[in-house]
Amino acid sequence: MSGSFYFVMVGHHDNPVFEMEFLPAGKPESKDDHRHLNQFIAHAALDLVDENMWLSNSMYLKTVDKFNEWFVSAFVTAGHILFITQLPYGIKNFFNDVYDLYIKFAMNPFYEVNSPIRSTAFERKVQFLGKKHLLS
Amino acid sequence: ISFCFLGHVRDPNNQLQMVKNLRICVNNLVSSPIPSSCSLSPSQYRLLGEVVLSSQPSEGAQATVVKTGDYSLNLSGTTPWFEAYRDNFLQLMPALDHEFLNHYLACLLVVSSTETVPLEQFLKLSQEQHRIQHSGEYTHPKWFIPNTLKYYILLHDMSEGDEQRAETVYEDMKQRYGPHGCYLLKINSRTISAEQDEQIPDPWSQYLLRSNQRNQVGTVEPLTAILSQQHCNIILILKESTSLRDTDTLTPGNYGACLTLNDHDHIRQFVQEFTFRGLLPHIEKNIRQLNDQLISRKGLSRSLFTATKKWFGGGKVPEKSSSEPKSTYGLLYPPEAPELQIRKMADLCFLVQHYELAYSCYHTAKKDFLSDQAMLYAAGALEMAAVSAFLQGGGPRPYPAHYMDTAIQTYRDVCRNMVLAERCALLSAEILKSQAKYSEAASLLIKMTSEDSDLRSALLLEQAAHCFINMRNPMVRKFAFHMILAGHRFSKAGQRRHALRCYCQAMQVYKERGWSLAEDHINFTIGRHSFTLGQPENAVMAFRQILVNDSRQSATQQAAFLREFLYVYKVIYKCCFTFTFNFYSLIDVVPVLN
């Protein structure tokens, strides 16, 4: 699974609010029996995110955890909703752009914070950002 | 057979050193195991597997509740299967040449009083022992010092044989071997009768039925792993025709059927005598001797050696007494090399619990070995130095954790000896846990997992998981993840019940939080294992969970889940005419497969 990235936004109760997988163009969807591994790795990294978020002033935490060849980076927002991706190089811009997107989305009074995000528009935009920042 | 005591020795500075709970391990000469070098034999691995398999959590075992943040978990607080594995593993360690803790210190020579000329038999046995140790024909057992302590025992069976005669023979023995070198042991005062009117407990039972029984213990002191390393090894040589009367009727649980409680006392007294008058003074004497040797060597040869080394620059100097067969991990010393004397002295000090002196000897030894590039010995010295420092308790120096790390790394990467690396890692983890350094212990354990042993990796991952949960701020998600990893390895190692347990415990963390792929995976695995282990209801429940929730799986994956569920369902309800499950209502809930 090298070259592909997994992105998840996690709510206050350790619940995933939004997930997306980014695959380089031309790659088939990853095998069914490994997709759950992404969730496991991201979930396990939450402990270290909790620990590290108090140590840094910025929202962007560089690599917080590592499992085999996968790295987990995190971005902590003011409302403590965490963004986590796994990838080998810095993705600060991606995080910032998605954060902007999220803030605008959360301002919608019909959206309940911490509930799963089910908006195709949001998905499309995140996909676009992923292509722009991660897969180039 | 082990015994525990309280005693004292004097160290070279004539300070009195208390020896508490000294354990002695006696082995039959014939049955001492064949040593292997870098790994355990397949049968030993099988034994370890069986030990773990037979140790399962008991029904209604004490569960601990861990509450942190959002989570409230029900966990089993202890892992007796790990302790069983660890204890058996430590016992299976072969005796090696670079360390002496497993080597035999003394030899008990036993002759029955019914022999016509017992003294002659003793002489023969003594010569036999000498031959075995010094002739070079035998690679095992390994002996600690050239001058092994020999202790002569005249065994007198009270029900047959002449007590007076035995006493006379004993007097002769005392003349020859000194009053502290021999003993008259009287046993078997009871006659075997058809009806046993009083049950005398079998004194050996607690030692012989070790591994299976020990799993019942709830909480085990973490330090027992380390302390179980410490015992003095003694060899027992029996004159062949000496046979105890009840050997014909020997069955487990029936050993010692002819012993009265008085006899038990006699045996205890004998061992005490032997230890206090024979063994401990012997150890003391040897420590002193080695110490003298080292002091005399230190002044002269060290400076000479370093000077000549400068002249010849790097190459080995002829003065050096050891001829150097080089191995892949550096220098190998012959058994009586002077460089090993300090290690021997350190080991003796360690056995009598003089940790301060042991530490300084190990420390010096380590420096010597490192400068000689004798890496295996250096690793051994580092390991023991760390253990001594730890056991010393509130000593002047802080615990040298880096020694352990270097030792493990050396064993693993330079010497390629996974067995020693594993032992070192187990000891180090126990020490770190007792210092509440759970995070370090966890990383250490995780580093030791590898492709080659599923069982070991599974056990270590589970232990790491427990470290995470025992931290001051419990790392619950790390715990869950490592339980999953452990479960996976258990499954590969053929330990399904342990695998199921790990997955079920981890499930508590993931349940109903929305990590659907992860949950599905766990439920699927739980379902499969439950079914194989004959728990069909649990299997059905687990599979049902997958199907009832909104699934984000792909079409093929959903189809696979459904297939598995239907198969299990069919098998279970094959024989039932009334369905407790309304199958058709279930169909409505299954999500549309697109």
XYZ file of C-alpha atoms in Angstrom:
730
model
C 0.000 0.000 0.000
C 2.836 2.415 -0.598
C 1.955 5.725 -2.148
C -1.606 5.698 -0.875
C -2.942 7.705 2.003
C -5.713 7.381 4.493
C -7.333 10.403 6.046
C -9.725 10.394 8.982
C -11.308 13.103 11.087
C -11.972 11.967 14.628
C -14.538 13.412 17.021
C -14.515 13.825 20.757
C -15.573 10.297 21.540
C -12.965 8.596 19.418
C -15.552 8.302 16.675
C -14.559 8.757 13.049
C -16.507 11.670 11.568
C -15.140 11.515 8.056
C -12.840 9.109 6.251
C -11.251 9.118 2.846
C -8.676 7.096 1.073
C -6.384 8.647 -1.522
C -4.927 6.375 -4.107
C -2.501 7.406 -6.822
C -4.051 7.474 -10.245
C -4.241 4.123 -11.903
C -4.077 2.115 -8.717
C -6.969 -0.250 -8.079
C -8.815 -0.021 -4.839
C -6.765 -1.588 -2.124
C -7.451 -5.100 -1.053
C -10.449 -5.588 1.138
C -8.621 -7.360 3.868
C -6.232 -4.508 4.554
C -8.513 -1.540 4.694
C -9.348 -2.196 8.318
C -5.655 -1.931 9.127
C -5.808 1.799 8.354
C -8.500 2.218 10.954
C -6.549 0.244 13.522
C -3.370 2.223 12.989
C -5.104 5.592 13.098
C -7.097 4.647 16.179
C -4.023 3.444 18.034
C -2.240 6.694 17.250
C -4.873 8.649 19.150
C -3.119 7.925 22.442
C 0.027 9.584 21.247
C -1.902 12.480 19.769
C -3.459 13.052 23.178
C -0.036 13.037 24.737
C 1.658 15.233 22.180
C -0.978 17.855 21.665
C -0.143 19.571 24.914
C 3.516 19.730 24.080
C 3.229 21.787 20.946
C 1.892 25.255 20.244
C 0.950 24.619 16.678
C -2.023 22.647 15.480
C 0.060 20.581 13.154
C 1.850 17.722 14.874
C 4.397 16.113 12.697
C 4.760 12.381 12.784
C 3.234 11.202 16.045
C 3.322 7.477 15.508
C 4.735 4.824 13.280
C 3.706 1.314 12.482
C 5.962 -0.726 10.219
C 6.375 1.509 7.190
C 3.396 3.766 7.840
C 3.646 7.123 9.537
C 0.814 8.923 11.223
C 0.648 12.702 11.322
C -1.978 14.683 13.094
C -3.589 18.091 13.125
C -5.471 19.162 16.214
C -8.198 21.770 15.927
C -9.461 24.136 18.566
C -12.561 22.034 19.091
C -10.352 19.017 19.649
C -11.422 17.330 16.531
C -8.404 15.556 15.209
C -7.302 14.982 11.707
C -5.089 12.025 11.133
C -3.447 10.806 8.029
C -0.744 8.311 7.372
C 1.897 9.368 4.956
C 5.649 9.689 4.686
C 6.043 13.419 4.094
C 4.676 16.643 5.473
C 1.183 17.584 4.496
C 0.724 20.783 6.374
C -1.044 22.518 3.524
C -3.472 19.700 3.067
C -4.375 19.835 6.721
C -4.843 23.592 6.675
C -7.068 23.532 3.626
C -9.247 20.754 4.953
C -9.499 22.588 8.241
C -10.795 25.670 6.467
C -13.290 23.490 4.670
C -14.384 21.884 7.884
C -14.916 25.197 9.669
C -17.181 26.378 6.899
C -19.060 23.111 6.983
C -19.452 23.176 10.753
C -20.982 26.621 10.639
C -24.033 25.030 9.072
C -26.584 25.020 11.919
C -27.970 21.729 10.754
C -24.729 19.955 11.238
C -24.280 18.433 14.667
C -20.710 18.548 15.790
C -19.166 15.109 16.242
C -21.632 13.391 14.004
C -20.512 11.729 10.801
C -20.168 14.052 7.818
C -22.290 12.858 4.939
C -22.038 15.510 2.315
C -21.025 14.661 -1.214
C -19.889 18.221 -1.760
C -17.546 17.959 1.192
C -16.240 14.659 -0.059
C -15.585 16.035 -3.499
C -13.722 18.992 -2.141
C -11.546 16.899 0.143
C -10.799 14.593 -2.757
C -9.748 17.561 -4.797
C -7.486 18.838 -2.029
C -5.971 15.408 -1.617
C -5.143 15.209 -5.290
C -3.680 18.658 -5.173
C -1.458 18.287 -2.128
C -0.811 14.614 -1.651
C -0.731 12.858 -4.938
C 1.212 15.292 -7.043
C 14.359 -30.553 43.806
C 14.802 -27.226 45.499
C 15.200 -26.143 49.056
C 15.149 -22.694 50.607
C 17.377 -21.380 53.359
C 18.762 -18.601 55.383
C 22.509 -18.431 55.877
C 25.532 -16.225 55.765
C 28.954 -16.001 54.187
C 31.917 -13.750 54.620
C 33.215 -11.793 51.693
C 36.889 -11.078 50.994
C 36.697 -7.995 53.209
C 35.423 -10.183 55.990
C 32.066 -8.478 55.951
C 29.197 -10.683 56.857
C 26.712 -11.158 54.058
C 23.272 -12.501 54.758
C 21.961 -15.079 52.367
C 18.211 -15.319 52.360
C 16.133 -17.936 50.641
C 18.996 -19.672 48.993
C 17.685 -22.221 46.587
C 19.466 -25.393 45.697
C 18.707 -27.398 42.653
C 19.723 -31.030 42.586
C 19.958 -32.960 39.359
C 20.730 -36.535 38.630
C 23.947 -36.956 36.686
C 22.311 -39.192 34.155
C 19.403 -36.973 33.444
C 21.213 -33.690 32.888
C 20.037 -32.400 29.538
C 22.086 -32.141 26.385
C 22.945 -28.517 25.845
C 22.273 -26.816 22.565
C 23.785 -23.593 21.506
C 21.710 -20.858 19.966
C 18.193 -22.063 20.075
C 15.849 -24.472 21.725
C 15.078 -27.800 20.130
C 11.758 -28.341 18.346
C 10.554 -30.512 21.194
C 11.285 -27.710 23.623
C 9.283 -25.320 21.497
C 6.469 -27.841 21.463
C 6.611 -28.031 25.228
C 6.357 -24.266 25.491
C 3.381 -24.334 23.162
C 1.643 -26.937 25.278
C 2.329 -25.059 28.447
C 0.666 -21.974 27.042
C -2.201 -23.971 25.583
C -2.995 -25.611 28.884
C -2.995 -22.351 30.767
C -6.273 -20.608 30.132
C -8.189 -18.086 32.192
C -10.359 -19.913 34.674
C -14.095 -19.446 34.625
C -15.157 -16.565 36.789
C -11.632 -15.339 37.122
C -11.103 -12.050 38.877
C -11.660 -9.255 36.381
C -10.285 -5.768 36.804
C -12.262 -2.775 35.712
C -10.298 -0.013 34.083
C -12.013 3.335 33.771
C -10.389 6.099 31.846
C -11.816 8.903 29.771
C -14.659 7.499 27.774
C -13.789 3.906 28.409
C -14.762 1.386 31.016
C -13.160 -1.951 30.374
C -13.408 -5.353 31.947
C -10.080 -7.067 31.757
C -8.345 -10.025 33.247
C -5.653 -8.529 35.424
C -3.228 -11.403 35.235
C -1.737 -13.450 32.460
C -0.720 -16.765 33.982
C -0.063 -18.301 30.581
C 2.697 -15.786 30.041
C 4.233 -16.601 33.396
C 4.044 -20.295 32.570
C 5.804 -19.652 29.280
C 8.433 -17.474 30.893
C 9.205 -19.844 33.739
C 9.451 -22.838 31.469
C 11.551 -20.907 29.000
C 14.005 -19.854 31.690
C 14.251 -23.415 32.915
C 14.925 -24.750 29.454
C 17.896 -22.433 28.978
C 20.922 -24.561 28.309
C 24.135 -24.140 30.252
C 26.530 -22.090 28.197
C 30.211 -21.424 28.311
C 30.203 -17.692 28.775
C 28.243 -17.700 31.991
C 28.464 -19.891 35.031
C 25.220 -19.457 36.869
C 23.897 -22.690 35.426
C 27.005 -24.675 36.100
C 27.281 -27.285 38.809
C 28.936 -26.258 42.026
C 29.009 -29.456 43.971
C 28.449 -33.140 43.780
C 26.622 -35.359 46.232
C 27.951 -38.878 46.220
C 25.534 -41.351 47.695
C 26.202 -44.902 48.759
C 23.892 -47.197 50.617
C 24.891 -48.557 54.021
C 24.123 -52.057 52.870
C 27.241 -52.065 50.694
C 29.915 -54.422 51.924
C 32.690 -51.864 51.769
C 31.080 -48.466 51.486
C 34.326 -46.537 51.719
C 35.644 -48.247 48.650
C 32.474 -47.348 46.777
C 32.875 -43.733 47.774
C 36.377 -43.766 46.405
C 35.129 -45.197 43.151
C 32.388 -42.601 42.831
C 34.840 -39.853 43.574
C 37.178 -41.050 40.884
C 34.245 -41.347 38.537
C 33.272 -37.746 39.142
C 36.826 -36.635 38.609
C 36.970 -38.503 35.370
C 33.730 -37.059 34.146
C 34.801 -33.556 34.929
C 38.396 -33.614 33.798
C 38.815 -36.242 31.139
C 37.450 -34.025 28.426
C 35.175 -36.734 27.098
C 32.007 -35.191 28.365
C 30.674 -31.878 27.155
C 28.012 -31.916 29.814
C 27.308 -31.429 32.666
C 29.194 -28.195 32.966
C 31.142 -27.701 36.151
C 31.725 -24.373 37.807
C 35.240 -24.766 39.190
C 37.944 -27.359 38.718
C 37.759 -28.196 42.364
C 34.125 -29.202 42.671
C 32.909 -29.728 46.180
C 32.311 -33.389 46.908
C 29.984 -34.295 49.682
C 29.640 -37.894 50.742
C 26.363 -39.292 51.928
C 25.840 -42.640 53.493
C 22.244 -43.564 52.970
C 20.779 -45.800 55.567
C 17.453 -47.481 55.150
C 16.063 -47.884 58.603
C 13.912 -50.851 57.862
C 16.733 -52.968 56.591
C 20.340 -52.922 57.558
C 22.183 -52.565 60.744
C 22.082 -49.149 62.314
C 25.115 -49.770 64.462
C 27.180 -50.721 61.491
C 26.084 -47.649 59.627
C 27.220 -45.500 62.530
C 30.648 -47.121 62.491
C 31.060 -46.594 58.796
C 30.057 -42.998 59.275
C 32.763 -42.516 61.889
C 35.306 -43.826 59.398
C 34.008 -41.415 56.800
C 34.374 -38.536 59.177
C 37.978 -39.535 59.725
C 38.671 -39.505 56.052
C 36.592 -36.631 54.763
C 36.273 -34.448 57.794
C 33.105 -33.992 59.804
C 31.837 -31.306 57.439
C 32.356 -33.338 54.320
C 29.950 -36.163 54.862
C 26.643 -37.121 56.334
C 24.633 -40.087 57.480
C 21.098 -39.867 56.255
C 18.537 -42.165 57.759
C 15.309 -42.630 55.957
C 12.456 -44.984 55.328
C 11.542 -45.521 58.930
C 8.102 -46.635 57.984
C 7.059 -50.046 56.765
C 4.822 -50.298 53.796
C 1.538 -51.708 54.896
C -1.488 -52.542 52.867
C -3.709 -49.983 54.572
C -2.199 -46.576 55.042
C -3.483 -45.521 58.410
C -1.969 -42.093 58.249
C -1.299 -40.095 55.148
C 2.091 -38.500 55.253
C 2.259 -35.816 52.592
C 4.583 -36.427 49.752
C 7.479 -34.030 50.284
C 8.444 -33.945 46.656
C 5.040 -33.280 45.227
C 5.324 -29.550 45.106
C 8.545 -29.793 43.168
C 7.739 -32.554 40.757
C 4.380 -31.385 39.509
C 5.648 -27.899 38.881
C 4.477 -26.474 35.643
C 0.897 -27.677 35.468
C -0.047 -26.660 38.936
C 1.535 -23.282 39.003
C -0.924 -21.778 36.580
C -3.529 -21.611 39.275
C -1.704 -18.862 41.062
C -3.501 -15.570 40.650
C -0.879 -12.917 41.171
C 2.729 -13.733 40.749
C 5.545 -11.562 41.961
C 7.188 -10.108 38.876
C 10.556 -10.598 40.442
C 10.226 -14.345 40.612
C 11.405 -14.458 37.047
C 14.702 -13.008 38.106
C 15.000 -14.753 41.397
C 14.272 -18.116 39.862
C 17.529 -17.716 38.028
C 19.385 -17.862 41.238
C 20.063 -21.253 42.480
C 23.120 -23.319 43.135
C 23.265 -26.392 41.006
C 24.257 -29.683 42.550
C 24.794 -33.035 40.919
C 23.718 -36.252 42.516
C 25.630 -39.438 41.857
C 24.144 -42.643 43.099
C 25.933 -45.903 43.350
C 24.086 -48.096 40.876
C 22.870 -50.826 43.131
C 21.539 -48.368 45.619
C 17.827 -48.568 45.299
C 15.244 -47.284 47.638
C 12.775 -49.856 48.741
C 9.759 -48.181 47.351
C 11.108 -47.757 43.838
C 9.007 -50.639 42.609
C 5.836 -49.025 43.712
C 6.730 -45.547 42.532
C 3.849 -43.603 41.188
C 3.465 -39.851 41.090
C 2.205 -38.705 44.408
C 3.578 -41.798 46.006
C 7.196 -40.890 46.328
C 8.359 -40.885 49.871
C 5.618 -43.230 50.983
C 7.980 -44.783 53.458
C 9.085 -41.582 55.049
C 7.816 -40.521 58.403
C 7.667 -36.914 59.453
C 10.855 -37.544 61.353
C 12.454 -38.563 58.127
C 11.296 -35.342 56.531
C 13.093 -33.548 59.308
C 16.178 -35.636 58.732
C 16.209 -34.720 55.113
C 15.754 -31.055 55.907
C 18.533 -31.224 58.433
C 20.771 -32.947 55.970
C 20.270 -30.294 53.366
C 20.851 -27.591 55.924
C 24.056 -29.243 57.112
C 25.235 -29.633 53.595
C 24.494 -26.050 52.758
C 25.910 -24.430 55.841
C 28.898 -26.598 56.457
C 29.677 -27.708 52.986
C 28.351 -25.489 50.246
C 28.487 -21.964 51.604
C 32.010 -22.283 53.029
C 33.080 -23.751 49.710
C 31.677 -20.773 47.862
C 33.247 -18.385 50.343
C 36.618 -20.014 49.937
C 36.432 -19.823 46.196
C 35.402 -16.198 46.187
C 38.390 -15.439 48.345
C 40.734 -17.420 46.141
C 39.521 -15.801 42.968
C 39.777 -12.418 44.596
C 43.402 -13.069 45.552
C 44.203 -14.260 42.071
C 42.718 -11.169 40.558
C 44.510 -8.775 42.859
C 47.839 -10.347 42.074
C 47.111 -10.278 38.370
C 45.926 -6.717 38.400
C 49.127 -5.109 39.531
C 51.478 -6.796 37.147
C 49.987 -8.187 34.029
C 47.535 -5.465 33.115
C 50.147 -2.745 32.691
C 52.493 -5.126 30.910
C 49.735 -6.114 28.610
C 48.714 -2.618 27.653
C 52.327 -1.644 27.093
C 53.039 -4.498 24.737
C 49.766 -3.865 22.977
C 50.944 -0.368 22.135
C 54.154 -1.768 20.705
C 52.511 -4.311 18.497
C 49.585 -2.135 17.686
C 46.266 -3.885 17.626
C 47.265 -7.466 16.956
C 46.985 -10.115 19.627
C 50.005 -10.331 21.917
C 51.747 -13.680 22.521
C 51.695 -13.116 26.286
C 47.995 -13.516 26.294
C 47.306 -16.982 27.632
C 44.153 -17.627 25.688
C 44.557 -19.105 22.268
C 41.898 -17.427 20.280
C 39.521 -19.398 18.191
C 37.590 -16.554 16.748
C 33.938 -16.908 16.148
C 31.585 -14.600 14.351
C 30.950 -12.706 17.530
C 34.480 -12.060 18.629
C 36.828 -13.797 20.901
C 36.191 -17.129 22.559
C 38.043 -17.947 25.715
C 39.084 -21.443 26.796
C 37.314 -22.542 29.990
C 40.099 -21.779 32.397
C 41.162 -18.475 30.926
C 42.133 -15.858 33.497
C 39.710 -13.424 31.912
C 36.866 -15.682 32.938
C 37.917 -15.835 36.571
C 36.406 -12.504 37.305
C 33.156 -13.594 35.733
C 33.192 -16.712 37.894
C 33.794 -14.652 40.986
C 30.954 -12.367 40.009
C 28.628 -15.334 39.534
C 29.544 -16.803 42.913
C 28.884 -13.475 44.603
C 25.585 -13.252 42.792
C 24.543 -16.709 43.980
C 25.128 -15.763 47.579
C 23.297 -12.504 46.997
C 26.285 -10.220 47.501
C 25.038 -7.899 44.797
C 27.386 -5.043 45.455
C 30.496 -7.122 44.963
C 28.852 -8.974 42.098
C 28.118 -5.685 40.386
C 31.692 -4.415 40.615
C 33.031 -7.718 39.316
C 30.596 -7.745 36.411
C 31.445 -4.156 35.682
C 35.171 -4.851 35.530
C 34.546 -7.997 33.516
C 32.488 -6.051 31.012
C 35.259 -3.534 30.474
C 37.816 -6.300 29.926
C 35.581 -8.195 27.550
C 34.741 -5.132 25.527
C 38.347 -4.188 25.084
C 39.021 -7.737 23.944
C 36.090 -7.565 21.583
C 34.648 -10.676 23.221
C 31.107 -9.613 22.521
C 29.172 -12.600 23.811
C 30.913 -12.394 27.166
C 30.505 -8.647 27.260
C 26.781 -8.958 26.665
C 26.553 -11.528 29.453
C 28.454 -9.297 31.841
C 26.318 -6.272 30.951
C 23.132 -8.239 31.531
C 24.217 -9.501 34.924
C 25.630 -6.148 35.961
C 22.241 -4.584 35.344
C 20.444 -7.344 37.263
C 22.843 -7.011 40.192
C 22.412 -3.266 40.268
C 18.668 -3.733 40.280
C 18.665 -6.366 43.013
C 20.918 -4.229 45.107
C 17.957 -2.002 45.713
C 18.760 1.395 47.110
C 22.361 1.332 46.006
C 24.514 4.366 45.287
C 24.104 4.164 41.540
C 20.964 4.468 39.454
C 19.792 1.434 37.540
C 21.812 1.146 34.325
C 19.036 0.529 31.841
C 21.332 1.108 28.882
C 23.366 -1.951 29.893
C 20.347 -4.121 29.262
C 19.620 -2.447 25.951
C 23.198 -2.916 24.777
C 23.170 -6.530 25.933
C 19.973 -7.312 24.047
C 21.224 -5.607 20.942
C 24.534 -7.451 21.108
C 22.901 -10.824 21.626
C 20.515 -10.237 18.789
C 22.610 -8.501 16.154
C 26.201 -9.468 16.862
C 25.908 -12.925 18.392
C 22.670 -13.835 16.602
C 21.483 -15.698 19.650
C 17.744 -15.173 19.922
C 17.366 -17.327 23.003
C 19.733 -15.187 25.037
C 18.231 -12.029 23.612
C 14.806 -13.215 24.636
C 15.919 -14.058 28.140
C 17.563 -10.699 28.517
C 14.479 -8.941 27.196
C 12.210 -10.828 29.589
C 14.360 -9.886 32.560
C 14.653 -6.304 31.438
C 10.907 -6.009 30.932
C 10.246 -7.358 34.425
C 12.651 -4.855 35.912
C 11.163 -1.941 33.991
C 7.654 -2.966 34.975
C 8.581 -3.140 38.624
C 9.934 0.396 38.292
C 6.631 1.405 36.695
C 8.424 2.318 33.469
C 5.666 0.818 31.408
C 6.269 2.764 28.256
C 9.858 1.608 27.991
C 8.873 -1.949 28.824
C 6.258 -1.902 26.080
C 8.671 -0.639 23.413
C 11.224 -3.220 24.471
C 8.720 -6.043 24.198
C 7.455 -4.865 20.839
C 10.994 -4.689 19.460
C 11.501 -8.330 20.395
C 8.638 -9.562 18.262
C 9.691 -11.112 15.022
C 8.561 -13.188 12.114
C 10.074 -16.415 13.297
C 8.128 -17.162 16.427
C 4.397 -16.578 16.478
C 3.926 -17.797 20.032
C 6.640 -15.625 21.484
C 5.510 -12.597 19.522
C 1.919 -13.151 20.601
C 2.849 -13.354 24.267
C 5.116 -10.331 24.105
C 2.518 -8.258 22.260
C -0.063 -9.119 24.874
C 2.345 -8.151 27.622
C 3.048 -4.890 25.838
C -0.696 -4.283 25.664
C -0.917 -4.793 29.418
C 1.939 -2.358 29.914
C -0.005 0.247 27.974
C -3.077 -0.235 30.082
C -1.106 -0.153 33.323
C 0.380 3.249 32.681
C -0.562 6.119 34.907
C -2.542 7.539 31.986
C -3.666 4.314 30.403
C -3.165 4.160 26.674
C -6.365 2.358 25.923
C -6.199 2.479 22.144
C -2.648 1.198 22.070
C -3.751 -1.582 24.376
C -6.564 -2.516 22.028
C -4.388 -2.430 18.941
C -1.728 -4.628 20.468
C -4.327 -7.079 21.707
C -5.496 -7.364 18.107
C -1.947 -7.949 16.949
C -1.432 -10.497 19.716
C -4.666 -12.248 18.805
C -3.545 -12.475 15.225
C -0.225 -14.065 16.205
C -1.911 -16.415 18.678
C -4.124 -17.553 15.885
C -1.130 -18.195 13.656
C 0.496 -20.135 16.486
C -2.528 -22.392 16.729
C -3.666 -21.021 20.084
C -7.256 -20.271 19.189
C -8.649 -19.823 22.657
C -6.048 -17.227 23.497
C -6.685 -15.541 20.156
C -10.409 -15.372 20.828
C -9.813 -13.933 24.260
C -7.564 -11.189 22.876
C -10.029 -10.186 20.191
C -12.936 -10.118 22.665
C -11.038 -7.927 25.084
C -9.983 -5.545 22.341
C -13.556 -5.370 21.084
C -14.601 -3.496 24.201
C -12.570 -0.536 23.022
C -13.755 -0.453 19.434
C -17.387 -1.265 20.046
C -19.942 1.163 18.708
C -17.570 4.000 18.055
C -17.987 3.979 14.326
C -14.788 2.313 13.180
C -16.870 0.012 11.106
C -14.160 -1.728 9.113
C -12.231 -2.476 12.264
C -15.316 -3.693 14.092
C -16.334 -5.879 11.199
C -12.907 -7.421 11.068
C -12.948 -8.190 14.773
C -16.472 -9.566 14.678
C -15.616 -11.729 11.735
C -12.593 -13.153 13.481
C -14.501 -13.669 16.708
C -17.221 -15.404 14.749
C -14.794 -17.719 13.027
C -12.883 -18.637 16.163
C -16.037 -19.094 18.231
C -17.392 -21.441 15.659
C -14.207 -23.512 15.543
C -14.043 -23.691 19.316
C -17.574 -24.964 19.559
C -19.320 -21.805 20.697
C -21.928 -21.505 17.974
C -24.171 -18.997 19.721
C -21.314 -16.550 20.109
C -20.395 -17.105 16.493
C -23.868 -16.293 15.296
C -24.031 -13.192 17.465
C -20.744 -11.922 16.140
C -21.663 -12.475 12.515
C -25.033 -10.924 13.052
C -23.340 -7.746 14.259
C -21.596 -7.411 10.961
C -24.762 -7.758 8.974
C -27.051 -5.649 11.087
C -25.007 -2.462 10.985
C -24.646 -0.243 7.992
C -21.758 -1.662 6.139
C -19.126 0.353 4.366
C -17.493 -2.692 2.967
C -17.236 -3.439 -0.688
C -19.732 -5.698 -2.383
C -17.417 -8.675 -2.483
C -16.586 -8.286 1.174
C -20.223 -8.081 2.191
C -20.957 -11.161 0.148
C -18.164 -12.994 1.904
C -19.510 -12.039 5.317
C -23.002 -13.127 4.379
C -21.741 -16.430 3.047
C -19.879 -17.176 6.243
C -22.884 -16.293 8.345
C -25.182 -18.516 6.340
C -22.771 -21.412 6.522
C -22.472 -21.194 10.275
C -26.177 -20.710 10.646
C -26.925 -23.757 8.554
C -24.538 -25.956 10.477
C -25.953 -24.972 13.806
C -29.588 -25.153 13.026
C -29.398 -28.171 10.790
C -31.021 -30.347 13.366
C -33.555 -27.937 14.693
C -37.056 -27.835 13.453
C -38.031 -24.645 15.157
C -35.919 -21.653 14.349
C -35.214 -19.427 17.276
C -34.101 -16.861 14.794
C -36.553 -15.443 12.346
C -34.426 -15.761 9.278
C -36.666 -13.749 7.015
C -36.765 -10.744 9.246
C -33.025 -10.763 9.126
C -33.069 -10.394 5.345
C -34.762 -7.031 5.637
C -31.951 -5.701 7.689
C -29.155 -6.790 5.430
C -28.055 -3.735 3.475
C -28.505 -3.523 -0.205
C -25.531 -4.931 -2.003
C -24.613 -2.641 -4.810
